[in-house]
Coordinates of C-alpha atoms in Angstrom, one line a residue:
Chain A
M1 CA -6.0 -12.9 15.5
K2 CA -7.1 -10.6 18.2
D3 CA -3.7 -9.2 18.1
S4 CA -4.0 -9.0 14.0
I5 CA -7.3 -6.8 14.2
L6 CA -6.0 -4.5 17.2
L7 CA -2.8 -3.9 14.7
F8 CA -4.9 -3.3 11.9
K9 CA -7.0 -0.9 14.0
K10 CA -4.3 1.2 15.1
E11 CA -2.9 1.2 11.1
M12 CA -6.0 2.5 10.3
I13 CA -5.9 5.9 12.7
A14 CA -2.6 6.6 10.9
I15 CA -4.3 6.1 7.3
F16 CA -7.2 8.0 8.2
R17 CA -4.9 11.1 9.3
D18 CA -2.9 11.2 6.3
K19 CA -4.9 13.4 4.0
R20 CA -3.1 13.2 1.4
L21 CA -3.2 9.1 1.2
I22 CA -7.2 9.2 1.4
L23 CA -7.1 11.6 -1.6
T24 CA -4.8 9.7 -3.5
I25 CA -7.0 6.3 -2.8
T26 CA -10.6 7.8 -3.1
L27 CA -10.2 11.0 -5.3
I28 CA -7.7 9.9 -8.2
P29 CA -9.5 6.6 -8.6
F30 CA -12.9 8.2 -8.7
I31 CA -12.1 11.1 -11.5
F32 CA -9.5 8.8 -13.7
I33 CA -11.4 6.6 -15.5
P34 CA -14.4 9.0 -16.6
A35 CA -11.5 11.6 -17.4
I36 CA -9.9 8.6 -19.6
F37 CA -13.4 7.9 -21.2
Y38 CA -14.2 11.6 -21.5
F39 CA -11.0 12.8 -22.8
N40 CA -10.5 10.0 -24.8
G41 CA -13.5 9.6 -26.2
I42 CA -13.4 5.9 -25.6
G43 CA -16.2 4.2 -26.7
Q44 CA -17.7 7.6 -28.9
G45 CA -15.8 6.2 -31.8
T46 CA -18.5 5.1 -34.1
K47 CA -21.2 7.9 -32.7
P48 CA -22.3 9.9 -35.6
I49 CA -22.2 13.6 -34.8
K50 CA -23.6 16.6 -37.0
N51 CA -22.4 19.5 -35.3
F52 CA -19.9 20.5 -38.3
I53 CA -20.0 22.3 -41.0
I54 CA -20.0 21.4 -44.8
A55 CA -18.8 23.5 -47.3
Y56 CA -20.1 22.7 -51.4
N57 CA -19.3 24.1 -54.9
E58 CA -22.5 22.9 -56.5
K59 CA -25.5 22.7 -54.8
V60 CA -26.2 18.9 -56.0
P61 CA -29.1 16.8 -54.8
F62 CA -27.1 15.6 -51.7
V63 CA -26.3 19.0 -50.5
S64 CA -30.0 19.7 -50.7
F65 CA -31.0 16.4 -48.9
L66 CA -28.2 17.6 -45.9
Q67 CA -29.8 21.1 -45.9
Q68 CA -33.4 19.3 -45.4
Y69 CA -31.6 17.7 -42.3
N70 CA -30.4 21.1 -40.4
F71 CA -26.9 20.7 -41.3
Q72 CA -25.0 23.9 -41.7
T73 CA -23.8 24.3 -45.0
V74 CA -21.4 26.9 -47.0
K75 CA -20.9 27.5 -50.6
I76 CA -17.5 27.9 -51.7
I77 CA -16.0 28.6 -55.3
D78 CA -12.5 27.8 -55.1
K79 CA -11.5 24.3 -54.4
S80 CA -7.6 25.1 -53.7
N81 CA -8.8 27.2 -50.6
A82 CA -12.1 25.1 -49.7
L83 CA -9.3 22.4 -48.7
K84 CA -7.8 24.6 -46.3
F85 CA -11.0 23.9 -43.9
D86 CA -10.8 27.4 -42.3
A87 CA -14.2 27.3 -40.8
W88 CA -15.3 23.9 -42.3
D89 CA -14.7 20.5 -41.5
V90 CA -16.4 18.7 -44.7
F91 CA -16.2 20.0 -48.6
I92 CA -18.5 18.2 -51.1
Y93 CA -16.8 18.7 -54.3
S94 CA -18.8 18.1 -57.5
S95 CA -16.9 18.2 -60.8
K96 CA -18.4 19.2 -64.2
E97 CA -16.5 16.9 -65.8
D98 CA -17.6 13.6 -64.4
T99 CA -20.2 12.3 -62.3
L100 CA -17.9 11.6 -59.1
L101 CA -19.2 13.4 -55.8
K102 CA -15.5 13.5 -53.8
I103 CA -16.3 14.3 -50.2
Y104 CA -13.4 15.9 -48.8
V105 CA -13.1 15.4 -44.6
N106 CA -10.7 17.2 -42.4
A107 CA -8.6 14.2 -40.8
A108 CA -6.8 16.7 -38.7
K109 CA -9.9 17.0 -36.4
S110 CA -10.2 14.5 -33.2
S111 CA -13.8 14.0 -34.5
S112 CA -13.3 13.1 -38.4
G113 CA -14.3 9.4 -37.4
G114 CA -17.6 10.3 -36.1
I115 CA -17.5 13.0 -39.6
I116 CA -17.0 10.2 -42.1
K117 CA -19.8 7.7 -40.0
T118 CA -22.1 10.9 -40.6
M119 CA -21.5 11.0 -43.7
E120 CA -21.7 7.5 -45.1
R121 CA -24.8 7.1 -43.2
Y122 CA -26.7 10.1 -44.5
Y123 CA -25.1 9.1 -48.1
L124 CA -26.8 5.9 -47.7
S125 CA -30.0 7.5 -46.4
F126 CA -29.8 9.7 -49.6
R127 CA -29.1 7.3 -51.9
G128 CA -31.9 5.4 -50.8
V129 CA -35.1 8.1 -51.0
Y130 CA -33.2 9.0 -54.2
I131 CA -33.5 5.3 -56.0
R132 CA -37.2 5.5 -54.3
D133 CA -38.1 8.8 -56.0
Q134 CA -36.8 7.8 -59.2
L135 CA -38.2 3.9 -59.4
K136 CA -41.6 6.1 -57.9
S137 CA -41.6 8.0 -61.0
M138 CA -40.9 5.1 -63.4
K139 CA -43.9 3.6 -62.2
I140 CA -41.7 0.8 -60.7
P141 CA -42.8 -0.9 -57.5
I142 CA -39.8 -0.9 -55.0
N143 CA -40.3 -4.6 -53.9
K144 CA -39.7 -5.6 -57.6
V145 CA -36.0 -4.2 -57.3
I146 CA -35.5 -4.6 -53.6
P147 CA -37.1 -7.9 -52.4
Q148 CA -36.7 -7.0 -48.7
T149 CA -35.8 -4.2 -46.0
V150 CA -33.0 -4.9 -43.5
K151 CA -33.1 -3.7 -39.8
I152 CA -29.9 -4.3 -38.0
V153 CA -31.3 -5.1 -34.2
R154 CA -28.4 -5.1 -31.3
I155 CA -28.1 -7.6 -29.0
N156 CA -25.7 -8.4 -26.5
E157 CA -24.9 -5.1 -26.6
N158 CA -22.9 -5.1 -23.2
K159 CA -20.8 -8.0 -24.0
N160 CA -17.5 -7.2 -25.0
S161 CA -17.9 -3.7 -24.1
I162 CA -14.9 -1.3 -23.6
V163 CA -16.0 -1.2 -20.0
S164 CA -15.6 -5.0 -19.6
F165 CA -12.0 -5.1 -20.8
L166 CA -10.9 -1.6 -19.5
L167 CA -12.4 -1.8 -16.0
P168 CA -10.7 -5.1 -14.7
F169 CA -7.4 -3.8 -15.9
F170 CA -7.9 -0.8 -13.9
I171 CA -8.9 -2.4 -10.9
L172 CA -5.7 -4.6 -11.0
I173 CA -3.7 -1.1 -11.5
Y174 CA -5.7 0.5 -8.3
L175 CA -5.0 -2.7 -6.3
F176 CA -1.2 -2.8 -6.8
S177 CA -0.7 1.1 -7.1
N178 CA -2.6 2.1 -3.9
A179 CA -1.3 -0.7 -2.1
I180 CA 2.7 0.0 -3.0
G181 CA 3.1 3.2 -0.9
V182 CA 1.3 1.6 2.3
G183 CA 2.2 -2.2 1.9
L184 CA 6.0 -1.0 1.2
D185 CA 5.9 1.7 4.3
S186 CA 3.8 -0.9 6.8
I187 CA 7.1 -2.9 7.1
A188 CA 10.3 -1.5 5.3
G189 CA 9.2 1.7 6.2
E190 CA 9.1 1.2 10.0
K191 CA 12.4 -0.6 9.6
E192 CA 13.7 2.4 8.4
R193 CA 12.2 4.7 10.9
N194 CA 12.7 2.1 13.9
T195 CA 9.5 2.0 14.9
L196 CA 9.3 -1.9 14.1
Q197 CA 11.3 -2.8 17.3
L198 CA 8.3 -1.3 19.8
L199 CA 6.3 -3.9 18.2
L200 CA 8.6 -6.8 18.1
V201 CA 9.4 -6.7 21.7
N202 CA 5.9 -6.5 22.4
R203 CA 3.6 -9.8 22.9
I204 CA 2.6 -10.2 19.3
S205 CA 3.9 -13.2 17.2
R206 CA 5.2 -11.9 13.7
E207 CA 2.3 -14.0 12.0
S208 CA -0.2 -11.5 13.8
I209 CA 2.1 -8.5 13.1
L210 CA 1.9 -9.3 9.4
F211 CA -1.8 -10.3 9.3
G212 CA -2.2 -7.0 10.6
K213 CA -0.5 -5.0 8.0
L214 CA -1.8 -7.5 5.6
F215 CA -5.1 -6.1 6.1
S216 CA -4.6 -2.3 6.5
T217 CA -3.0 -2.7 2.9
M218 CA -6.3 -4.2 1.5
T219 CA -8.0 -1.9 2.9
V220 CA -6.4 0.9 1.0
S221 CA -6.0 -0.8 -2.2
L222 CA -9.8 -2.0 -2.3
T223 CA -11.1 1.6 -1.1
G224 CA -9.1 2.6 -4.5
A225 CA -10.7 -0.4 -6.6
I226 CA -13.8 0.6 -5.3
F227 CA -14.0 4.2 -6.0
S228 CA -12.9 3.5 -9.6
I229 CA -16.0 1.1 -10.4
L230 CA -18.2 3.9 -8.4
G231 CA -16.3 6.6 -10.9
L232 CA -17.6 4.3 -13.6
L233 CA -21.3 4.5 -12.5
V234 CA -20.7 8.4 -12.5
L235 CA -20.4 7.7 -16.3
Y236 CA -23.5 6.1 -16.3
V237 CA -25.5 8.5 -14.2
F238 CA -24.5 11.6 -16.0
K239 CA -24.8 9.8 -19.4
I240 CA -21.1 10.4 -20.7
I241 CA -20.9 6.9 -21.8
P242 CA -24.6 5.1 -21.4
N243 CA -23.2 2.1 -22.2
A244 CA -20.2 1.9 -19.4
G245 CA -22.6 2.0 -16.2
S246 CA -25.1 -0.4 -17.5
T247 CA -22.2 -3.0 -18.1
L248 CA -22.0 -2.9 -14.5
L249 CA -25.7 -2.7 -13.9
N250 CA -26.6 -5.8 -15.7
V251 CA -24.5 -8.0 -14.0
T252 CA -26.8 -10.2 -11.3
P253 CA -26.3 -9.8 -7.3
A254 CA -24.8 -13.4 -7.6
N255 CA -22.7 -12.7 -10.2
F256 CA -21.6 -9.2 -8.3
T257 CA -21.1 -11.2 -5.3
L258 CA -18.4 -13.6 -7.3
F259 CA -17.0 -10.5 -8.8
A260 CA -16.6 -9.3 -5.5
V261 CA -14.6 -12.3 -3.9
I262 CA -12.7 -12.5 -7.3
I263 CA -11.2 -8.9 -6.6
I264 CA -10.7 -9.8 -2.6
T265 CA -8.8 -12.4 -3.6
L266 CA -6.7 -10.8 -6.4
D267 CA -5.7 -8.2 -3.4
M268 CA -4.9 -10.7 -1.1
L269 CA -2.5 -11.6 -3.6
V270 CA -1.2 -8.3 -4.9
V271 CA -0.9 -7.4 -1.2
S272 CA 0.7 -10.2 -0.3
I273 CA 3.7 -10.1 -2.6
L274 CA 4.2 -6.3 -1.4
I275 CA 4.2 -7.4 2.4
I276 CA 6.9 -10.2 1.4
I277 CA 9.2 -7.7 -0.5
S278 CA 8.3 -4.9 2.2
S279 CA 9.9 -7.3 5.0
Y280 CA 12.8 -8.2 3.1
S281 CA 13.7 -4.7 2.3
R282 CA 15.5 -2.4 4.5
T283 CA 14.4 0.7 3.1
V284 CA 11.1 1.8 1.2
K285 CA 13.4 2.7 -1.4
E286 CA 14.9 -0.4 -1.5
G287 CA 11.4 -1.8 -1.7
Q288 CA 10.2 0.1 -4.5
G289 CA 13.6 -1.3 -6.5
Y290 CA 12.1 -4.8 -6.1
I291 CA 8.4 -4.0 -6.8
L292 CA 8.8 -2.0 -10.0
P293 CA 9.9 -5.2 -12.1
V294 CA 6.9 -6.7 -10.9
Y295 CA 4.6 -4.0 -11.2
F296 CA 5.7 -3.8 -14.8
I297 CA 5.0 -7.6 -15.6
I298 CA 1.4 -7.2 -13.9
L299 CA 1.1 -3.9 -16.3
I300 CA 1.9 -6.0 -19.3
L301 CA -0.1 -9.3 -18.6
G302 CA -3.4 -6.6 -17.8
M303 CA -2.6 -5.3 -21.4
A304 CA -2.0 -8.8 -22.8
V305 CA -5.6 -9.5 -21.3
M306 CA -7.3 -7.0 -22.7
N307 CA -7.3 -8.9 -26.1
P308 CA -8.5 -12.1 -24.6
D309 CA -8.2 -13.9 -27.9
S310 CA -4.5 -13.9 -28.5
S311 CA -2.7 -16.9 -28.0
I312 CA -0.4 -15.6 -25.1
V313 CA -3.6 -14.6 -22.9
S314 CA -5.2 -18.9 -23.9
N315 CA -1.7 -20.3 -23.2
F316 CA -1.2 -18.7 -19.6
A317 CA -5.7 -18.7 -18.8
N318 CA -4.9 -20.4 -15.7
W319 CA -2.0 -18.2 -14.2
P320 CA -2.6 -16.0 -11.2
F321 CA -3.8 -12.4 -12.1
I322 CA -4.7 -13.6 -16.1
N323 CA -7.0 -16.0 -14.6
S324 CA -8.7 -13.0 -12.4
L325 CA -8.9 -10.6 -15.0
L326 CA -10.4 -13.5 -17.3
S327 CA -12.7 -14.1 -14.8
M328 CA -13.8 -10.5 -14.0
Q329 CA -14.2 -9.8 -18.1
N330 CA -16.4 -13.1 -18.3
I331 CA -18.6 -11.9 -15.3
L332 CA -19.2 -8.1 -17.0
N333 CA -20.3 -10.0 -20.2
G334 CA -22.4 -12.1 -18.7
D335 CA -20.5 -15.5 -19.4
I336 CA -20.5 -17.6 -16.0
H337 CA -17.7 -20.0 -16.3
V338 CA -18.4 -21.3 -12.6
G339 CA -15.4 -23.7 -12.5
Y340 CA -13.0 -21.4 -14.1
I341 CA -14.0 -18.8 -11.3
I342 CA -13.7 -21.2 -8.7
W343 CA -10.3 -22.3 -9.7
T344 CA -9.4 -18.6 -10.1
I345 CA -10.5 -17.7 -6.7
A346 CA -8.6 -20.9 -5.0
S347 CA -5.5 -20.2 -6.8
N348 CA -5.2 -16.6 -5.3
I349 CA -6.1 -17.9 -1.9
L350 CA -3.3 -20.5 -2.6
F351 CA -1.0 -18.1 -3.8
T352 CA -1.3 -15.8 -1.1
I353 CA -0.9 -18.7 1.4
I354 CA 2.4 -19.6 -0.1
I355 CA 3.7 -15.9 -0.2
L356 CA 2.6 -15.4 3.0
K357 CA 3.9 -18.1 4.5
A358 CA 7.2 -17.3 3.0
A359 CA 7.2 -14.0 4.7
T360 CA 6.7 -15.3 7.7
V361 CA 9.7 -16.9 7.5
L362 CA 11.9 -14.1 6.6
F363 CA 10.4 -12.2 8.9
N364 CA 11.4 -14.4 11.7
R365 CA 14.7 -13.8 10.5
E366 CA 16.8 -11.9 12.6
S367 CA 19.3 -11.2 9.6
V368 CA 16.5 -9.8 7.5
I369 CA 14.8 -8.0 10.7
F370 CA 17.9 -6.3 11.2
R371 CA 19.5 -6.2 8.3
K372 CA 21.5 -2.9 7.6
Chain B
M1 CA 16.9 -12.7 38.3
I2 CA 18.4 -12.6 34.8
L3 CA 21.4 -15.2 34.1
L4 CA 23.4 -15.6 30.9
K5 CA 25.6 -18.4 30.3
D6 CA 28.3 -18.7 27.9
V7 CA 26.2 -16.4 25.4
T8 CA 28.0 -15.9 22.3
K9 CA 26.4 -13.9 19.5
V10 CA 28.1 -14.5 16.1
F11 CA 27.1 -12.1 13.0
K12 CA 28.2 -13.0 9.2
Q13 CA 29.0 -10.0 6.8
K14 CA 30.3 -11.7 3.6
N15 CA 33.5 -13.1 4.4
K16 CA 33.9 -11.4 7.7
T17 CA 32.7 -13.0 11.4
I18 CA 31.7 -10.5 14.0
Y19 CA 31.7 -11.5 17.6
A20 CA 29.3 -9.2 19.3
C21 CA 28.7 -11.4 22.3
N22 CA 31.6 -13.6 23.2
D23 CA 30.9 -15.8 25.7
I24 CA 29.3 -13.9 28.1
N25 CA 28.5 -14.9 31.4
L26 CA 26.4 -12.6 33.9
A27 CA 23.7 -12.6 37.1
I28 CA 21.8 -9.9 37.2
E29 CA 19.6 -9.9 40.5
S30 CA 16.4 -8.5 40.9
N31 CA 15.2 -4.9 42.3
Q32 CA 18.3 -3.2 41.1
I33 CA 19.8 -0.7 38.6
F34 CA 22.3 -2.9 36.4
G35 CA 24.6 -0.6 34.6
L36 CA 26.1 -2.4 31.3
I37 CA 29.0 0.2 30.4
G38 CA 31.0 0.1 27.3
P39 CA 32.4 2.1 24.3
N40 CA 30.3 2.2 21.1
G41 CA 30.3 -1.4 19.3
A42 CA 31.5 -3.1 22.6
G43 CA 27.9 -5.2 22.3
K44 CA 25.8 -3.3 24.6
T45 CA 22.7 -3.3 22.3
T46 CA 23.0 -7.1 20.9
T47 CA 23.4 -8.2 24.9
L48 CA 19.8 -6.4 25.3
R49 CA 18.7 -7.7 22.2
L50 CA 19.7 -11.0 23.2
I51 CA 17.8 -10.5 26.7
S52 CA 14.7 -9.1 25.4
T53 CA 14.2 -12.0 23.0
L54 CA 14.7 -9.8 20.0
M55 CA 17.6 -11.8 18.9
A56 CA 18.5 -15.3 19.9
P57 CA 22.2 -16.0 21.2
T58 CA 24.2 -18.6 18.5
K59 CA 25.5 -20.3 21.2
G60 CA 24.8 -20.4 25.4
K61 CA 21.7 -19.7 27.4
I62 CA 19.5 -17.1 28.5
D63 CA 17.2 -17.6 31.3
V64 CA 15.0 -14.5 32.7
N65 CA 12.8 -15.1 35.9
G66 CA 13.6 -19.0 35.4
H67 CA 12.3 -18.7 31.7
D68 CA 14.2 -19.3 28.4
T69 CA 14.4 -16.6 26.1
I70 CA 14.1 -19.2 23.1
K71 CA 11.4 -21.4 24.1
E72 CA 9.4 -19.2 26.6
Q73 CA 9.7 -15.8 24.2
D74 CA 5.7 -14.6 25.1
T75 CA 6.4 -15.7 28.9
I76 CA 9.8 -13.1 29.1
R77 CA 8.0 -10.4 26.7
A78 CA 4.6 -10.2 29.2
Q79 CA 7.4 -9.2 32.0
I80 CA 9.9 -7.1 30.3
G81 CA 9.9 -3.2 28.5
F82 CA 12.6 -2.7 26.2
L83 CA 13.5 0.5 25.3
S84 CA 16.4 1.2 22.5
S85 CA 18.3 4.4 21.7
D86 CA 17.6 3.4 18.1
M87 CA 13.8 3.2 18.5
T88 CA 11.5 6.1 17.6
L89 CA 7.8 6.5 17.6
P90 CA 5.5 6.3 15.1
S91 CA 4.2 9.3 13.5
N92 CA 0.6 10.3 13.3
Y93 CA -0.6 8.8 16.3
T94 CA -1.3 10.8 20.1
P95 CA 0.9 9.3 23.1
R96 CA -2.8 8.2 24.3
E97 CA -3.0 6.2 21.2
L98 CA -0.3 4.2 21.3
L99 CA -0.8 3.5 24.9
L100 CA -3.9 2.3 24.6
F101 CA -2.7 -0.1 21.5
F102 CA 0.0 -1.5 23.4
G103 CA -1.6 -2.0 26.8
R104 CA -4.3 -3.7 25.0
L105 CA -1.6 -5.9 23.1
N106 CA -0.5 -6.5 26.4
N107 CA -4.2 -7.7 27.6
L108 CA -4.7 -5.0 29.7
K109 CA -8.4 -4.6 30.6
N110 CA -9.8 -1.3 29.5
E111 CA -10.2 -0.2 33.2
I112 CA -6.9 -0.8 34.4
L113 CA -5.4 0.6 31.2
S114 CA -6.9 3.6 31.6
K115 CA -5.7 4.0 35.2
R116 CA -2.4 2.5 34.3
I117 CA -2.2 5.5 31.5
S118 CA -3.2 8.1 34.3
E119 CA -0.4 6.5 36.3
I120 CA 2.0 7.0 33.6
V121 CA 1.4 10.1 32.7
E122 CA 1.7 11.8 35.7
Q123 CA 4.7 10.4 36.7
L124 CA 6.5 11.1 33.5
N125 CA 4.8 14.7 33.5
L126 CA 3.3 14.1 30.3
S127 CA -0.5 15.1 31.1
Q128 CA -0.6 18.1 28.7
Y129 CA 1.0 16.4 25.7
I130 CA -1.2 13.1 26.0
D131 CA -3.1 13.9 23.0
V132 CA -1.0 15.8 20.6
L133 CA 0.4 14.2 17.4
T134 CA 3.8 12.5 18.1
Q135 CA 5.2 14.6 15.6
K136 CA 4.6 17.5 17.2
L137 CA 6.4 16.3 20.7
S138 CA 9.6 17.5 22.1
T139 CA 12.8 15.3 21.8
G140 CA 12.5 15.0 25.2
N141 CA 8.3 14.1 25.6
K142 CA 9.2 11.9 22.7
Q143 CA 11.4 10.0 25.0
K144 CA 9.1 10.1 27.4
T145 CA 6.5 8.5 25.3
L146 CA 8.8 6.2 24.4
I147 CA 9.1 5.1 28.2
A148 CA 5.6 5.0 29.1
I149 CA 5.2 2.4 26.2
S150 CA 7.6 0.4 27.4
I151 CA 6.6 0.2 30.8
I152 CA 2.9 0.3 29.7
H153 CA 2.0 -3.2 31.1
N154 CA 4.2 -2.8 34.3
P155 CA 6.8 -5.1 33.9
E156 CA 8.9 -6.3 36.4
I157 CA 12.6 -6.0 34.5
V158 CA 12.7 -3.0 32.3
I159 CA 15.7 -2.6 29.8
F160 CA 16.8 1.1 28.7
D161 CA 19.4 1.3 25.9
E162 CA 20.9 4.6 26.0
P163 CA 17.7 6.4 27.5
T164 CA 19.0 9.6 27.9
N165 CA 20.7 10.4 24.7
G166 CA 19.9 13.3 23.1
L167 CA 18.1 14.7 25.8
D168 CA 18.7 18.5 27.2
L169 CA 19.8 17.9 30.8
F170 CA 16.4 18.7 32.5
A171 CA 15.1 16.0 30.1
A172 CA 17.8 13.6 31.2
Q173 CA 17.2 14.3 35.1
S174 CA 13.9 13.3 34.6
V175 CA 14.0 10.2 32.8
L176 CA 17.0 8.8 35.7
K177 CA 14.5 10.1 38.3
I178 CA 11.7 7.5 36.6
I179 CA 14.2 5.0 36.6
K180 CA 15.2 5.1 40.0
K181 CA 11.6 5.4 40.8
M182 CA 11.1 2.0 39.3
R183 CA 13.9 0.0 41.2
D184 CA 12.4 1.9 44.3
D185 CA 8.8 0.2 43.3
G186 CA 10.8 -3.1 42.9
K187 CA 11.6 -3.5 39.5
T188 CA 15.0 -4.7 37.9
V189 CA 16.5 -2.4 35.8
I190 CA 19.3 -2.8 33.3
L191 CA 20.6 0.5 31.8
S192 CA 23.2 0.1 29.0
T193 CA 25.0 3.6 28.7
H194 CA 28.5 5.3 28.1
N195 CA 28.3 8.2 30.4
L196 CA 30.1 7.2 33.5
A197 CA 28.6 9.9 35.6
I198 CA 24.9 8.6 35.0
A199 CA 26.2 5.0 35.7
E200 CA 27.7 6.0 39.1
R201 CA 25.1 8.3 40.3
T202 CA 22.2 5.4 39.6
C203 CA 23.7 2.0 39.2
N204 CA 23.7 -0.4 41.9
N205 CA 25.8 -2.9 39.9
I206 CA 27.7 -2.3 36.8
A207 CA 29.1 -4.7 34.2
F208 CA 32.1 -3.6 31.8
I209 CA 31.5 -4.8 28.7
N210 CA 34.3 -4.3 25.3
K211 CA 34.4 -6.2 22.1
G212 CA 31.7 -8.6 23.0
K213 CA 33.2 -9.7 26.3
I214 CA 32.6 -8.7 29.9
V215 CA 35.8 -7.3 31.3
E216 CA 34.8 -6.4 35.0
T217 CA 31.3 -6.8 36.9
N218 CA 31.0 -5.6 40.6
D219 CA 29.1 -3.4 42.7
V220 CA 30.0 0.2 42.2
Q221 CA 31.4 0.7 45.4
S222 CA 33.2 -2.3 45.4
L223 CA 34.6 -1.7 41.9
K224 CA 35.6 2.0 43.4
K225 CA 37.2 -0.1 46.2
K226 CA 38.7 -2.6 44.4
Y227 CA 40.5 -0.4 41.9
D228 CA 41.1 3.1 44.4
K229 CA 39.4 5.2 41.3
S230 CA 36.4 6.6 40.1
L231 CA 34.6 4.8 37.8
E232 CA 35.9 7.2 34.5
D233 CA 39.1 6.5 36.0
I234 CA 38.2 2.4 36.1
Y235 CA 37.2 2.6 32.2
L236 CA 40.0 4.3 30.9
D237 CA 42.1 1.7 32.8
I238 CA 40.3 -1.6 31.8
I239 CA 38.7 -0.2 28.0

C-alpha cells in the first residue's frame, strides 16, 4: 500500500500540471448541468409566463380581464394578418357569428408551452369571476352552485424531480468520461511511450502499480462528479431552477453519506474497468476502441434508468450500474431502502475486486506487457 | 556474479516460434564492464530483460548474486539498475521529482536520498537542469536523467542497453565516463551495444550474441590475441 500511495502522489503531480485536464475535470462538469437546465429550460416547462403580447379583434370581457392584470395587448382588425404573429404571440379571435372564443398561440415559439399554461390559468380564473358576478347579480348564493372550493397543495415536491433522475446519470457520465483519458493513459499510454518499464524494473509489485493508477484515476473522475454536484447547487443559489438545489439540500447528512459511498464504490467499478482495458491495450488508441462499446452500453443503461418504472429497469434492478443509479435516485427522492443500498455498495465492491484480480493476472503476463 | 544456465526464451507469434535466447550459458564476474555485442534482433535486449527480472526464461535458470530471478525478484531488483534503449522519461516531472520518487520506492530515507541525489546530479553534470520539466530537457540530459534514475538506489549491478543511442559525441563520452566510474567504484556493469569502438574502449569482457546464441565470449585482450584482429573484424567474421 505504501508503494501505491507513493505512485498515486507521483501521478497527481503530473495531473495537477496538466492545466487542460484540470479545466476538463472541473469547469466543464461545473457549467454543464446548469447550462443544460438553463438553455433547455428543463424544469421550467410548466412554469407560467407573462412576458408576451396578446392581439385581439374584439374587446370581449376576457380581453378586459387580461388587461386588468397588465398583459400587453394590441387590437388587430384583420384575422389573416393576425395569424402571422408579427409582433405578438397570442391572438384572441371573437366571431360575431358564434359564441366560440378562439385563442390562437404561436406554437413556433419555444415558450409556447408556458404561454398556453398562462392562458388556461387566466381563463379559468376569468370564468370563476364571471360566474360569481353573474350569480351575484341573480342573487343566487355561490355555495348553492359550487358546494366546495378547492385548493391544490403540493407536497413531496422534491420527489421524482427532474434532478433526481438527471443527477445520477450525469454523475455516471462524469465518472466515466473524466476517467477515460487518465485511466487509459496511465498504463496503455505508459506502454506506448515506453515509460512503464522504468516502474516495472523497480521494487514495486504489479498490484501496487495497479492500485496507484486506480487511486489517481479515481481522484480525477470523482473530481468531475463533485463539480457536477456543485454546478447543480449553483442553480439553486442563483435561483435558475429553485427545485434543483433543494433536491440535494433536502438530503439528510446520513443519506448524503450513503450517496457519497455509492458514488465512490461506483467510481471504483468504473475505474477498474478502465484499468483492465488499459492493462491489456498496447496503445491509448487501442484502449479507446475497447472502451467505446462499454461507454455506449453504460450510456444506454443510464438513459433507461431515467424511467425507473420501465420493465427493463425492474428486471435488471440488481445489476451493477443500474442498482447504483436507482439507489442514488431513491436517496435523492428520500426513499431509503437500506437492504438495496447495501447490496448496491457490496456488488460494486465485489465486481471491482473481480475485475482488479483479472487486471493483475493480465498485468503480470509478459505477453500483455511487452505485446507489440 | 551473474550466472545464466541453459537459458532459453521463446516467443510465440501466431504460427511462428521465435527463439530470442537459445540455450545461453554465461558467467558474468563482479566489478567489471561486460559487453553484450550483437546485431539488431540478436537477443541482447531479451537477455538483459531476463537478467533484470522483467521477463522469465522459458527454460533454464538465472542467478544474480546467488538469487533466483523467478523466486527472488524483489531482492534482485534492489540490487540492479536497468536502463533500456527504448525507455523514455515521463513528461510533466522534473528530474528531482523522479529521483525522489524512485529513491523512496527503493526505501531510501529522506536524508540519504537527498545526499544521493546531490551526488549523482553532480556526477552527471545535471545540477542546472534538476528542476526543469523533462519535456524541456535535451536528449543528452534526458539520457543522463534516466541513468540517474537507474542508479539512484546505488545498485551493485547496472544493466545498460544501448545507453549511447541517439546521443551526440560529447553526451556519449560523458555517459561512458560515468559507466567507467561505476566500474571503478566496484559495480558490475553489463553494457549492450553494437558499437564495437565503444566496446573495445570500455569493456573488460565481451560476449558476441547472434540469433539468440552466444557465439563467443572472453576478455577483450584474449579475444584480440586469439583472432589477431580488431574487435570489429572479429565481429564481422563470427556473426
